[in-house]
Coordinates of C-alpha atoms in Angstrom, one line a residue:
X250 CA 0.0 0.0 -0.2
X251 CA 1.2 3.5 -0.7
X252 CA 1.0 6.2 2.1
X253 CA -0.4 9.1 1.2
X254 CA 0.2 11.9 3.5
X255 CA -1.3 15.8 2.9
X256 CA 1.0 18.4 1.9
X257 CA 0.1 19.8 5.0
X258 CA 0.3 17.3 7.4
X259 CA 3.7 17.2 10.4
X260 CA 5.0 14.1 8.3
X261 CA 5.2 15.3 4.9
X262 CA 7.0 18.2 6.0
X263 CA 9.1 16.4 8.2
X264 CA 9.5 13.9 5.3
X265 CA 10.3 17.2 2.9
X266 CA 13.3 18.9 5.6
X267 CA 14.9 14.9 4.9
X268 CA 14.4 14.4 1.5
X269 CA 16.0 18.8 1.1
X270 CA 18.8 17.5 3.3
X271 CA 19.9 13.9 1.9
X272 CA 19.5 15.8 -1.9
X273 CA 22.3 18.8 -0.4
X274 CA 24.5 16.3 1.3
X275 CA 24.2 14.3 -2.0
X276 CA 25.5 17.6 -3.7
X277 CA 28.3 18.3 -1.3
X278 CA 29.5 14.9 -2.1
X279 CA 29.4 15.1 -5.5
X280 CA 30.8 18.5 -5.7
X281 CA 33.7 17.6 -3.7
X282 CA 34.4 14.3 -5.6
X283 CA 34.4 16.6 -8.7
X284 CA 36.3 18.7 -7.0
X285 CA 39.5 16.6 -5.9
X286 CA 39.2 14.7 -10.0
X287 CA 39.7 18.7 -11.0
X288 CA 43.1 18.7 -8.2
X289 CA 43.9 15.1 -9.5
X290 CA 43.7 16.6 -13.5
X291 CA 45.9 19.6 -12.7
X292 CA 48.4 17.6 -10.4
X293 CA 48.6 15.5 -14.0
X294 CA 49.2 18.8 -15.9
X295 CA 52.0 19.5 -13.3
X296 CA 53.1 15.9 -13.9
X297 CA 53.1 16.6 -17.4
X298 CA 55.0 19.5 -17.3
X299 CA 58.1 18.7 -15.5
X300 CA 58.2 15.4 -18.0
X301 CA 60.7 16.1 -20.4
X302 CA 61.3 12.3 -21.5
X303 CA 57.6 11.5 -22.9
X304 CA 58.0 12.0 -27.1
X305 CA 55.4 15.7 -28.7
X306 CA 53.1 13.2 -29.6
X307 CA 52.0 11.1 -26.7
X308 CA 52.6 14.8 -24.4
X309 CA 49.6 16.3 -27.2
X310 CA 47.4 13.4 -26.6
X311 CA 48.2 13.4 -22.9
X312 CA 47.1 16.7 -22.8
X313 CA 43.8 16.4 -25.2
X314 CA 42.6 13.4 -22.4
X315 CA 42.8 15.8 -20.0
X316 CA 41.2 18.7 -20.9
X317 CA 38.3 16.0 -22.1
X318 CA 38.2 15.5 -19.1
X319 CA 37.9 18.7 -17.6
X320 CA 34.8 19.1 -20.3
X321 CA 32.9 16.1 -18.4
X322 CA 33.3 17.5 -14.8
X323 CA 31.7 21.0 -16.1
X324 CA 32.2 22.1 -12.1
X325 CA 31.7 26.0 -12.6
X326 CA 31.2 27.3 -8.7
X327 CA 31.7 26.4 -5.4
X328 CA 34.0 26.6 -2.6
X329 CA 37.5 26.4 -4.0
X330 CA 36.9 25.9 -7.6
X331 CA 38.2 29.8 -8.5
X332 CA 41.1 28.6 -7.2
X333 CA 40.7 25.2 -9.0
X334 CA 39.9 26.6 -12.8
X335 CA 42.3 29.0 -12.5
X336 CA 44.8 27.0 -11.8
X337 CA 44.2 24.5 -14.5
X338 CA 43.4 26.6 -17.2
X339 CA 47.2 28.3 -15.9
X340 CA 48.4 24.6 -16.7
X341 CA 46.7 24.6 -19.6
X342 CA 48.0 28.0 -20.8
X343 CA 52.0 26.8 -20.7
X344 CA 51.4 23.2 -21.8
X345 CA 49.5 24.4 -25.6
X346 CA 52.9 27.6 -25.2
X347 CA 55.8 24.9 -24.5
X348 CA 53.5 21.9 -26.6
X349 CA 53.2 25.3 -29.5
X350 CA 56.8 25.8 -29.5
X351 CA 58.5 22.6 -29.1
X352 CA 56.3 21.5 -32.2
X353 CA 58.2 25.1 -34.1
X354 CA 61.7 23.0 -33.2
X355 CA 60.5 20.0 -34.1
X356 CA 60.0 20.8 -37.4
X357 CA 62.3 22.5 -38.0
X358 CA 65.3 19.6 -36.8
X359 CA 62.9 17.8 -39.1
X360 CA 63.7 20.1 -42.4
X361 CA 67.6 19.8 -40.8
X362 CA 67.4 16.7 -41.4
X363 CA 66.8 16.8 -44.9
X364 CA 69.1 19.2 -45.3
X365 CA 71.6 16.6 -43.0
X366 CA 70.1 13.9 -45.6
X367 CA 70.5 15.9 -48.3
X368 CA 74.3 16.6 -48.2
X369 CA 74.9 13.0 -47.4
X370 CA 73.5 12.3 -51.1
X371 CA 76.6 15.3 -52.1
X372 CA 79.5 13.0 -49.9
X373 CA 82.2 11.4 -51.7
X374 CA 83.3 9.5 -48.9
X375 CA 80.5 7.0 -47.9
X376 CA 82.3 5.1 -45.7
X377 CA 79.9 5.5 -43.5
X378 CA 76.4 6.0 -45.4
X379 CA 75.1 3.2 -44.1
X380 CA 75.2 4.6 -39.8
X381 CA 74.9 8.3 -41.0
X382 CA 71.9 7.4 -42.8
X383 CA 70.3 5.1 -40.1
X384 CA 71.2 8.1 -37.3
X385 CA 69.3 10.7 -39.2
X386 CA 66.4 8.4 -39.6
X387 CA 67.1 7.2 -35.9
X388 CA 66.4 11.0 -34.9
X389 CA 63.2 11.5 -37.3
X390 CA 61.2 8.3 -35.8
X391 CA 62.5 10.0 -32.1
X392 CA 61.5 13.5 -33.0
X393 CA 57.7 12.0 -33.6
X394 CA 54.4 13.1 -34.9
X395 CA 54.7 17.5 -35.0
X396 CA 52.7 18.8 -36.9
X397 CA 50.3 18.9 -40.1
X398 CA 53.3 19.4 -41.9
X399 CA 54.9 16.2 -41.3
X400 CA 53.3 14.6 -44.9
X401 CA 54.7 17.2 -46.8
X402 CA 58.2 16.5 -45.0
X403 CA 58.5 13.0 -44.5
X404 CA 57.8 12.9 -48.0
X405 CA 60.6 15.2 -48.6
X406 CA 62.7 13.0 -46.3
X407 CA 61.8 9.5 -47.2
X408 CA 62.4 10.6 -51.3
X409 CA 66.4 12.1 -49.6
X410 CA 67.1 8.6 -47.5
X411 CA 65.7 6.5 -51.1
X412 CA 68.4 9.0 -52.8
X413 CA 71.1 8.5 -50.7
X414 CA 69.7 4.1 -49.7
X415 CA 70.1 4.2 -54.3
X416 CA 73.5 5.5 -54.0
X417 CA 74.8 3.0 -51.8
X418 CA 74.1 0.2 -53.5
X419 CA 75.5 1.6 -56.1
X420 CA 79.3 2.1 -54.4
X421 CA 77.8 -1.8 -53.2
X422 CA 77.8 -2.7 -56.7
X423 CA 81.0 -1.1 -57.7
X424 CA 82.7 -2.8 -55.1
X425 CA 81.1 -6.4 -55.6
X426 CA 82.5 -5.7 -59.4
X427 CA 86.1 -4.9 -58.1
X428 CA 86.2 -7.8 -55.3
X429 CA 85.3 -10.2 -58.7
X430 CA 87.8 -8.3 -60.6
X431 CA 90.3 -9.1 -58.2

């Protein structure tokens, strides 16, 4: 059976007060949970800012993930929220600027690697060809993804590496012919 109470009855009023208290407590707990999560996200950004061992692409992905979690929190007011949001936004801006500079710097490094591969093609001494090319390729891989221009830079770099391999093959064929002649 369902108990029907008069809206003005003392029992209904007591029930409404208890329901309001429970609702307030739940909102307080939810707010505290969101504040703790925002605090955790700020800590993650601080750690990311300190960690220089991760590749640029890994750092970009992690920052994107943290930003998405920040949006999902949807916390705009309440105790400590203004301070936490300011902290998050400051860290986010600093990291965004750092990553922007790092992308620019990495793109320049890739352009330098293309130039070094071009110089390698023109080099007379081919004794260290293979090792030097492998160093260039390892450095390219270490840089990782930087920007949307990567595809163009990669095509240029790959073309230069292919030219170095062709030159290396010619030298190896010549050496093989010399060995056979001996």
